[in-house]
Amino acid sequence: MKMNYFEKLAMNNPVRALIQRHYEMPLLEKLGGPLDGLRVLEVGCGRGVGTELIKSRLRASHVIATDVDEDMLRHARRRLARLSPEQVELELADATALRFEEGAFDAVVDFAALHHIPDWQRAISEIRRVLKPGGRFYFQEVAAQWILRWPYRVLFEHPMDNRFSGRELVAELERQGVEVDGNWVERAGGDFIYGVGRRAQVTA
Ligand SMILES: C[S@@+](CC[C@H](N)C(=O)[O-])C[C@H]1O[C@@H](n2cnc3c(N)ncnc32)[C@H](O)[C@@H]1O
């Protein structure tokens, strides 16, 4: 589900970028390490602040950044214009139906997209599928308890059914073969969720 006008105001501003740059990405890097020279998919890239950080801070070699909202991709294209297509590609794509082959990526990054997706379990299944065995899934998410609070319920537009807590998100990842093994944390009393899991290795 695309962001509405008010959420775009809240997300497309320098405060959100500062939080992503100085708090969220360092925390994800601490949990999952850098991605030097690796091929990365980003789901729900929004205006591309996370994409920039996946390149500059995690040092991925190639990022395909995707979103369902052409308007957000237009912002991201402007932001990332100085990067070549060998470094970053932007693409309209729904995280529940990815065109990529099984095992196409060393890592997938989700900055706050899953909680916007009605069938987020289906998105996890796609993320797991496109990861190589052992590939990493970096996630920063927003829990049901935050979405259901009245100011956000009134101002923003999120799917309301079938949302998740940190525990429920991690349980679903593990059920689908993305091993988190305790490598996740909650912040703001459980409103925000940060973690890194790995697609299980294939066993003989
Ligand atoms: C809360 S915003 C986060 C944007 C950006 N990652 C950030 O952290 O600033 C959620 C993003 O997910 C995108 N989105 C929603 N549903 C999606 C889907 N099914 N597949 C891919 N992206 C989706 C929205 O268009 C929006 O840009």
CSV table of C-alpha atoms and ligand atoms in Angstrom, one decimal:
chain,number,residue,atom,x,y,z
A,1,MET,CA,0.0,0.0,0.0
A,2,LYS,CA,1.4,3.4,-1.1
A,3,MET,CA,2.0,6.1,1.5
A,4,ASN,CA,-0.7,8.9,1.7
A,5,TYR,CA,0.0,12.6,1.5
A,6,PHE,CA,0.7,12.9,5.3
A,7,GLU,CA,3.0,10.0,5.5
A,8,LYS,CA,4.9,11.3,2.6
A,9,LEU,CA,5.4,14.5,4.5
A,10,ALA,CA,6.6,12.6,7.5
A,11,MET,CA,9.0,10.3,5.6
A,12,ASN,CA,10.3,12.6,2.9
A,13,ASN,CA,12.0,15.1,5.2
A,14,PRO,CA,15.5,15.7,6.6
A,15,VAL,CA,14.6,14.4,10.1
A,16,ARG,CA,13.7,11.0,8.7
A,17,ALA,CA,17.0,11.0,6.7
A,18,LEU,CA,19.0,11.9,9.8
A,19,ILE,CA,17.4,9.1,11.8
A,20,GLN,CA,18.1,6.6,9.0
A,21,ARG,CA,21.7,7.8,8.5
A,22,HIS,CA,22.8,8.2,12.1
A,23,TYR,CA,20.8,5.7,14.0
A,24,GLU,CA,19.1,3.0,11.9
A,25,MET,CA,21.8,2.2,9.4
A,26,PRO,CA,24.6,2.0,12.1
A,27,LEU,CA,22.3,-0.3,14.2
A,28,LEU,CA,21.7,-2.6,11.2
A,29,GLU,CA,25.4,-2.6,10.3
A,30,LYS,CA,26.2,-3.6,13.9
A,31,LEU,CA,23.7,-6.5,13.6
A,32,GLY,CA,24.6,-7.7,10.1
A,33,GLY,CA,28.0,-6.3,9.2
A,34,PRO,CA,29.0,-4.5,5.9
A,35,LEU,CA,28.2,-5.8,2.4
A,36,ASP,CA,31.5,-5.1,0.6
A,37,GLY,CA,31.3,-5.8,-3.1
A,38,LEU,CA,27.9,-7.7,-2.8
A,39,ARG,CA,24.7,-7.5,-4.9
A,40,VAL,CA,21.8,-6.2,-2.9
A,41,LEU,CA,18.0,-5.8,-3.4
A,42,GLU,CA,16.1,-3.1,-1.5
A,43,VAL,CA,12.3,-3.4,-1.2
A,44,GLY,CA,10.2,-0.3,-0.6
A,45,CYS,CA,13.1,2.1,-1.2
A,46,GLY,CA,11.0,5.2,-0.9
A,47,ARG,CA,13.0,8.3,-1.9
A,48,GLY,CA,16.3,6.4,-1.8
A,49,VAL,CA,18.0,7.6,1.4
A,50,GLY,CA,18.5,3.9,2.5
A,51,THR,CA,19.7,3.1,-1.0
A,52,GLU,CA,22.5,5.7,-0.7
A,53,LEU,CA,23.5,4.2,2.7
A,54,ILE,CA,23.6,0.7,1.4
A,55,LYS,CA,26.1,1.9,-1.2
A,56,SER,CA,28.1,4.3,1.0
A,57,ARG,CA,28.0,2.8,4.5
A,58,LEU,CA,27.5,-1.0,3.8
A,59,ARG,CA,29.6,-0.7,0.6
A,60,ALA,CA,27.5,-2.9,-1.6
A,61,SER,CA,28.8,-3.0,-5.2
A,62,HIS,CA,25.4,-3.1,-6.9
A,63,VAL,CA,21.9,-2.2,-5.5
A,64,ILE,CA,18.6,-2.8,-7.2
A,65,ALA,CA,16.2,-0.5,-5.3
A,66,THR,CA,12.5,-1.1,-5.8
A,67,ASP,CA,9.1,0.4,-4.8
A,68,VAL,CA,5.5,0.2,-5.9
A,69,ASP,CA,5.1,3.9,-6.0
A,70,GLU,CA,6.4,5.7,-9.2
A,71,ASP,CA,6.2,9.0,-7.3
A,72,MET,CA,8.7,7.7,-4.7
A,73,LEU,CA,10.9,6.3,-7.4
A,74,ARG,CA,11.0,9.7,-9.1
A,75,HIS,CA,12.4,11.2,-5.9
A,76,ALA,CA,14.9,8.4,-5.6
A,77,ARG,CA,16.0,8.9,-9.2
A,78,ARG,CA,16.8,12.5,-8.5
A,79,ARG,CA,18.6,11.7,-5.3
A,80,LEU,CA,20.7,8.9,-6.9
A,81,ALA,CA,21.3,10.6,-10.3
A,82,ARG,CA,25.1,10.8,-9.7
A,83,LEU,CA,25.4,7.0,-9.4
A,84,SER,CA,25.8,4.9,-12.5
A,85,PRO,CA,23.5,2.0,-13.5
A,86,GLU,CA,26.4,-0.3,-12.6
A,87,GLN,CA,26.1,0.9,-9.0
A,88,VAL,CA,22.3,1.5,-8.6
A,89,GLU,CA,19.2,0.6,-10.5
A,90,LEU,CA,15.7,1.7,-9.6
A,91,GLU,CA,12.7,-0.3,-10.6
A,92,LEU,CA,9.0,-0.4,-10.1
A,93,ALA,CA,8.3,-3.7,-8.3
A,94,ASP,CA,5.9,-5.2,-5.8
A,95,ALA,CA,7.8,-7.1,-3.0
A,96,THR,CA,5.1,-9.8,-3.1
A,97,ALA,CA,5.9,-10.7,-6.8
A,98,LEU,CA,9.6,-10.2,-7.6
A,99,ARG,CA,10.8,-10.9,-11.1
A,100,PHE,CA,14.3,-12.0,-9.9
A,101,GLU,CA,15.6,-15.6,-10.0
A,102,GLU,CA,16.0,-17.8,-6.9
A,103,GLY,CA,19.2,-16.9,-5.1
A,104,ALA,CA,19.9,-13.7,-7.2
A,105,PHE,CA,21.0,-11.6,-4.2
A,106,ASP,CA,23.6,-11.7,-1.4
A,107,ALA,CA,21.4,-9.5,0.7
A,108,VAL,CA,17.9,-7.9,0.8
A,109,VAL,CA,17.2,-4.7,2.8
A,110,ASP,CA,13.8,-3.5,4.1
A,111,PHE,CA,13.6,0.0,5.5
A,112,ALA,CA,10.0,0.1,6.8
A,113,ALA,CA,8.2,-1.5,3.8
A,114,LEU,CA,6.8,-4.8,5.2
A,115,HIS,CA,4.3,-3.1,7.5
A,116,HIS,CA,2.8,-1.4,4.3
A,117,ILE,CA,2.1,-4.7,2.6
A,118,PRO,CA,-1.2,-6.5,3.3
A,119,ASP,CA,0.3,-9.9,2.6
A,120,TRP,CA,3.7,-9.4,4.3
A,121,GLN,CA,4.1,-13.1,4.7
A,122,ARG,CA,4.1,-13.4,0.9
A,123,ALA,CA,6.8,-10.7,0.7
A,124,ILE,CA,8.9,-12.6,3.1
A,125,SER,CA,8.6,-15.7,1.0
A,126,GLU,CA,9.8,-13.7,-2.1
A,127,ILE,CA,12.6,-12.1,-0.1
A,128,ARG,CA,13.8,-15.6,1.1
A,129,ARG,CA,13.5,-17.0,-2.5
A,130,VAL,CA,15.7,-14.3,-4.1
A,131,LEU,CA,18.4,-14.6,-1.4
A,132,LYS,CA,21.3,-16.9,-1.9
A,133,PRO,CA,21.6,-19.6,0.8
A,134,GLY,CA,23.4,-17.8,3.7
A,135,GLY,CA,22.3,-14.4,2.2
A,136,ARG,CA,21.4,-11.7,4.7
A,137,PHE,CA,18.0,-10.0,5.2
A,138,TYR,CA,18.3,-6.6,7.0
A,139,PHE,CA,15.0,-5.3,8.3
A,140,GLN,CA,13.8,-2.2,10.1
A,141,GLU,CA,10.1,-2.4,10.8
A,142,VAL,CA,7.2,-0.8,12.5
A,143,ALA,CA,5.0,-2.9,14.9
A,144,ALA,CA,1.2,-3.2,15.0
A,145,GLN,CA,1.1,-1.3,18.3
A,146,TRP,CA,2.5,1.8,16.6
A,147,ILE,CA,0.3,1.6,13.5
A,148,LEU,CA,-2.9,1.2,15.7
A,149,ARG,CA,-2.2,4.3,17.8
A,150,TRP,CA,-4.8,6.9,17.0
A,151,PRO,CA,-2.7,9.8,15.6
A,152,TYR,CA,-1.1,7.4,13.0
A,153,ARG,CA,-4.5,5.6,12.4
A,154,VAL,CA,-6.1,9.0,11.6
A,155,LEU,CA,-3.3,10.6,9.6
A,156,PHE,CA,-1.6,7.7,7.8
A,157,GLU,CA,-2.9,4.8,5.7
A,158,HIS,CA,-1.7,1.3,6.5
A,159,PRO,CA,-3.2,-2.1,6.1
A,160,MET,CA,-4.9,-2.6,9.5
A,161,ASP,CA,-5.4,-6.4,9.6
A,162,ASN,CA,-2.7,-9.0,9.9
A,163,ARG,CA,0.0,-6.7,11.3
A,164,PHE,CA,2.9,-7.9,13.5
A,165,SER,CA,4.9,-7.4,16.6
A,166,GLY,CA,8.7,-8.0,16.7
A,167,ARG,CA,8.2,-11.5,17.9
A,168,GLU,CA,5.6,-12.3,15.3
A,169,LEU,CA,7.8,-10.9,12.5
A,170,VAL,CA,10.8,-12.9,13.6
A,171,ALA,CA,8.7,-16.1,14.1
A,172,GLU,CA,7.4,-15.8,10.5
A,173,LEU,CA,10.9,-15.2,9.2
A,174,GLU,CA,12.2,-18.3,11.0
A,175,ARG,CA,9.2,-20.4,9.9
A,176,GLN,CA,10.0,-19.5,6.3
A,177,GLY,CA,13.7,-20.4,6.6
A,178,VAL,CA,15.3,-17.0,7.4
A,179,GLU,CA,17.3,-17.6,10.6
A,180,VAL,CA,17.4,-14.6,12.9
A,181,ASP,CA,18.8,-16.5,15.9
A,182,GLY,CA,18.2,-13.7,18.4
A,183,ASN,CA,19.9,-11.2,16.2
A,184,TRP,CA,17.2,-8.5,16.5
A,185,VAL,CA,16.2,-5.7,18.9
A,186,GLU,CA,13.1,-3.6,19.7
A,187,ARG,CA,13.2,0.1,20.4
A,188,ALA,CA,10.6,2.6,21.8
A,189,GLY,CA,8.9,-0.1,23.8
A,190,GLY,CA,8.4,-2.4,20.9
A,191,ASP,CA,7.2,0.1,18.3
A,192,PHE,CA,10.3,-0.3,16.1
A,193,ILE,CA,12.1,-3.6,15.2
A,194,TYR,CA,15.6,-4.0,13.8
A,195,GLY,CA,17.3,-7.2,12.8
A,196,VAL,CA,19.3,-9.3,10.4
A,197,GLY,CA,18.5,-12.9,9.4
A,198,ARG,CA,20.1,-15.3,7.0
A,199,ARG,CA,18.5,-17.6,4.5
A,200,ALA,CA,19.2,-21.1,5.8
A,201,GLN,CA,22.0,-23.0,4.1
A,202,VAL,CA,20.9,-25.9,1.9
A,203,THR,CA,21.6,-29.2,3.8
A,204,ALA,CA,22.5,-32.3,1.9
B,1,LIG,C1,7.1,3.9,5.2
B,1,LIG,S1,7.7,4.0,3.6
B,1,LIG,C2,9.5,3.7,3.7
B,1,LIG,C3,10.3,4.3,2.6
B,1,LIG,C4,11.8,4.3,2.8
B,1,LIG,N1,12.3,2.9,2.8
B,1,LIG,C5,12.2,4.9,4.1
B,1,LIG,O1,12.5,4.2,5.0
B,1,LIG,O2,12.2,6.1,4.2
B,1,LIG,C6,7.2,2.4,2.8
B,1,LIG,C7,7.5,2.3,1.4
B,1,LIG,O3,7.2,1.0,0.9
B,1,LIG,C8,6.6,1.1,-0.4
B,1,LIG,N2,5.7,-0.1,-0.6
B,1,LIG,C9,4.4,-0.3,-0.1
B,1,LIG,N3,4.0,-1.5,-0.5
B,1,LIG,C10,5.0,-2.0,-1.2
B,1,LIG,C11,5.1,-3.3,-1.9
B,1,LIG,N4,4.1,-4.2,-2.0
B,1,LIG,N5,6.2,-3.6,-2.6
B,1,LIG,C12,7.3,-2.7,-2.6
B,1,LIG,N6,7.2,-1.5,-1.9
B,1,LIG,C13,6.1,-1.2,-1.3
B,1,LIG,C14,5.8,2.4,-0.3
B,1,LIG,O4,5.5,2.9,-1.6
B,1,LIG,C15,6.8,3.3,0.5
B,1,LIG,O5,7.8,3.9,-0.4
